[in-house]
Amino acid sequence: MPEDASQHDSSTGSADHLLTHSKMYEIAEKYDIQDLKKLAKEKFDFLCDSYWDDPLFHEVAKHVFTATVDTDMGLRDAIINTISIRPQLVKEAGIKEFLADNPTVAVSVLERRVDAGLV
């Protein structure tokens, strides 16, 4: 097994699995498969903690906020929470662009930080 492949076992996945789970969540919503939606969210939440610093993260954030309706906060909350507890992300070009294009997300991130007493 290549050295880098052994760093993460198949149960944790990799950063590209964030996008896969967000797409599974989208499909589960479309076809009203609640168990699949719940599972995709659980896996997505777990992977956000592991791969928040991956260059793909901002692409995943963009996908989540374009593929889900405004009222479905399942994956959206995971993105907002991930950014709010890791403020260094806002210095990343992709996240900076994402927040500029989605000012309501930027406000939500700031509100979470205030609520947590971090600002």
mmCIF file of C-alpha atoms in Angstrom:
data_model
loop_
_atom_site.group_PDB
_atom_site.id
_atom_site.type_symbol
_atom_site.label_atom_id
_atom_site.label_comp_id
_atom_site.label_asym_id
_atom_site.label_seq_id
_atom_site.Cartn_x
_atom_site.Cartn_y
_atom_site.Cartn_z
ATOM 1 C CA MET A 1 0.000 0.000 0.000
ATOM 2 C CA PRO A 2 1.446 3.443 -0.892
ATOM 3 C CA GLU A 3 2.549 5.431 2.140
ATOM 4 C CA ASP A 4 0.005 8.258 1.710
ATOM 5 C CA ALA A 5 -2.861 5.805 1.169
ATOM 6 C CA SER A 6 -2.321 4.332 4.620
ATOM 7 C CA GLN A 7 -2.905 7.668 6.371
ATOM 8 C CA HIS A 8 -6.683 7.399 6.085
ATOM 9 C CA ASP A 9 -8.568 4.133 6.131
ATOM 10 C CA SER A 10 -11.597 3.566 3.928
ATOM 11 C CA SER A 11 -14.001 4.352 6.771
ATOM 12 C CA THR A 12 -12.836 7.967 6.963
ATOM 13 C CA GLY A 13 -12.521 8.584 3.240
ATOM 14 C CA SER A 14 -10.755 11.508 1.660
ATOM 15 C CA ALA A 15 -11.498 15.129 0.863
ATOM 16 C CA ASP A 16 -13.193 14.259 -2.414
ATOM 17 C CA HIS A 17 -15.661 12.187 -0.382
ATOM 18 C CA LEU A 18 -16.998 15.473 1.017
ATOM 19 C CA LEU A 19 -18.282 16.252 -2.454
ATOM 20 C CA THR A 20 -19.563 12.698 -2.903
ATOM 21 C CA HIS A 21 -21.536 12.825 0.353
ATOM 22 C CA SER A 22 -22.944 16.245 -0.511
ATOM 23 C CA LYS A 23 -24.166 14.823 -3.822
ATOM 24 C CA MET A 24 -25.661 11.785 -2.063
ATOM 25 C CA TYR A 25 -27.452 14.171 0.300
ATOM 26 C CA GLU A 26 -28.791 16.084 -2.706
ATOM 27 C CA ILE A 27 -30.052 12.867 -4.348
ATOM 28 C CA ALA A 28 -31.602 11.671 -1.086
ATOM 29 C CA GLU A 29 -33.473 14.961 -0.779
ATOM 30 C CA LYS A 30 -34.676 14.786 -4.380
ATOM 31 C CA TYR A 31 -36.038 11.251 -3.969
ATOM 32 C CA ASP A 32 -37.100 11.690 -0.326
ATOM 33 C CA ILE A 33 -34.838 8.955 1.062
ATOM 34 C CA GLN A 34 -34.488 10.188 4.639
ATOM 35 C CA ASP A 35 -32.186 7.407 5.888
ATOM 36 C CA LEU A 36 -29.731 8.072 3.061
ATOM 37 C CA LYS A 37 -29.930 11.805 3.698
ATOM 38 C CA LYS A 38 -29.162 11.264 7.391
ATOM 39 C CA LEU A 39 -26.237 8.947 6.619
ATOM 40 C CA ALA A 40 -24.786 11.344 4.045
ATOM 41 C CA LYS A 41 -25.013 14.185 6.577
ATOM 42 C CA GLU A 42 -23.298 12.142 9.301
ATOM 43 C CA LYS A 43 -20.441 11.230 6.989
ATOM 44 C CA PHE A 44 -20.216 14.792 5.669
ATOM 45 C CA ASP A 45 -20.049 16.223 9.210
ATOM 46 C CA PHE A 46 -17.281 13.790 10.139
ATOM 47 C CA LEU A 47 -15.253 14.550 7.024
ATOM 48 C CA CYS A 48 -15.587 18.325 7.494
ATOM 49 C CA ASP A 49 -13.630 17.927 10.730
ATOM 50 C CA SER A 50 -10.929 15.977 8.923
ATOM 51 C CA TYR A 51 -10.617 17.862 5.642
ATOM 52 C CA TRP A 52 -11.505 21.488 6.385
ATOM 53 C CA ASP A 53 -8.014 22.551 5.276
ATOM 54 C CA ASP A 54 -8.111 20.699 1.959
ATOM 55 C CA PRO A 55 -8.028 22.856 -1.200
ATOM 56 C CA LEU A 56 -11.279 21.165 -2.298
ATOM 57 C CA PHE A 57 -13.211 22.447 0.741
ATOM 58 C CA HIS A 58 -14.310 25.726 -0.868
ATOM 59 C CA GLU A 59 -15.619 23.827 -3.911
ATOM 60 C CA VAL A 60 -17.628 21.601 -1.602
ATOM 61 C CA ALA A 61 -19.009 24.680 0.175
ATOM 62 C CA LYS A 62 -20.055 26.172 -3.167
ATOM 63 C CA HIS A 63 -21.747 22.924 -4.169
ATOM 64 C CA VAL A 64 -23.629 22.613 -0.879
ATOM 65 C CA PHE A 65 -24.998 26.148 -1.106
ATOM 66 C CA THR A 66 -26.054 25.799 -4.739
ATOM 67 C CA ALA A 67 -27.434 22.244 -4.549
ATOM 68 C CA THR A 68 -29.571 22.602 -1.425
ATOM 69 C CA VAL A 69 -32.552 24.836 -0.786
ATOM 70 C CA ASP A 70 -32.122 27.772 1.588
ATOM 71 C CA THR A 71 -34.290 26.169 4.258
ATOM 72 C CA ASP A 72 -32.368 22.861 4.337
ATOM 73 C CA MET A 73 -29.598 23.601 6.813
ATOM 74 C CA GLY A 74 -28.274 20.035 7.134
ATOM 75 C CA LEU A 75 -25.007 20.361 5.225
ATOM 76 C CA ARG A 76 -25.091 24.153 5.273
ATOM 77 C CA ASP A 77 -24.731 24.105 9.058
ATOM 78 C CA ALA A 78 -21.675 21.876 8.760
ATOM 79 C CA ILE A 79 -20.014 24.348 6.379
ATOM 80 C CA ILE A 80 -20.926 27.351 8.550
ATOM 81 C CA ASN A 81 -19.728 25.613 11.727
ATOM 82 C CA THR A 82 -16.502 24.485 10.108
ATOM 83 C CA ILE A 83 -15.638 28.002 8.967
ATOM 84 C CA SER A 84 -16.756 29.631 12.215
ATOM 85 C CA ILE A 85 -14.516 27.480 14.423
ATOM 86 C CA ARG A 86 -11.562 27.818 12.053
ATOM 87 C CA PRO A 87 -11.320 31.540 11.262
ATOM 88 C CA GLN A 88 -8.036 31.032 9.411
ATOM 89 C CA LEU A 89 -10.157 29.654 6.567
ATOM 90 C CA VAL A 90 -11.387 33.153 5.679
ATOM 91 C CA LYS A 91 -7.853 33.985 4.519
ATOM 92 C CA GLU A 92 -7.966 31.214 1.919
ATOM 93 C CA ALA A 93 -8.721 32.630 -1.538
ATOM 94 C CA GLY A 94 -11.430 30.077 -2.332
ATOM 95 C CA ILE A 95 -13.265 30.564 0.966
ATOM 96 C CA LYS A 96 -12.880 34.336 0.724
ATOM 97 C CA GLU A 97 -14.500 34.269 -2.726
ATOM 98 C CA PHE A 98 -17.219 31.895 -1.488
ATOM 99 C CA LEU A 99 -18.087 34.213 1.414
ATOM 100 C CA ALA A 100 -18.037 37.293 -0.839
ATOM 101 C CA ASP A 101 -20.468 35.546 -3.200
ATOM 102 C CA ASN A 102 -22.642 34.378 -0.266
ATOM 103 C CA PRO A 103 -22.892 37.252 2.227
ATOM 104 C CA THR A 104 -25.600 35.502 4.245
ATOM 105 C CA VAL A 105 -23.119 32.700 4.916
ATOM 106 C CA ALA A 106 -20.513 35.244 6.025
ATOM 107 C CA VAL A 107 -23.049 36.762 8.429
ATOM 108 C CA SER A 108 -23.971 33.305 9.742
ATOM 109 C CA VAL A 109 -20.298 32.517 10.366
ATOM 110 C CA LEU A 110 -19.877 35.772 12.292
ATOM 111 C CA GLU A 111 -23.074 35.153 14.290
ATOM 112 C CA ARG A 112 -21.848 31.683 15.295
ATOM 113 C CA ARG A 113 -18.556 33.166 16.483
ATOM 114 C CA VAL A 114 -20.385 35.821 18.511
ATOM 115 C CA ASP A 115 -22.761 33.237 19.996
ATOM 116 C CA ALA A 116 -19.769 31.120 21.021
ATOM 117 C CA GLY A 117 -18.086 34.139 22.625
ATOM 118 C CA LEU A 118 -15.236 34.053 20.126
ATOM 119 C CA VAL A 119 -15.671 37.645 18.926
#
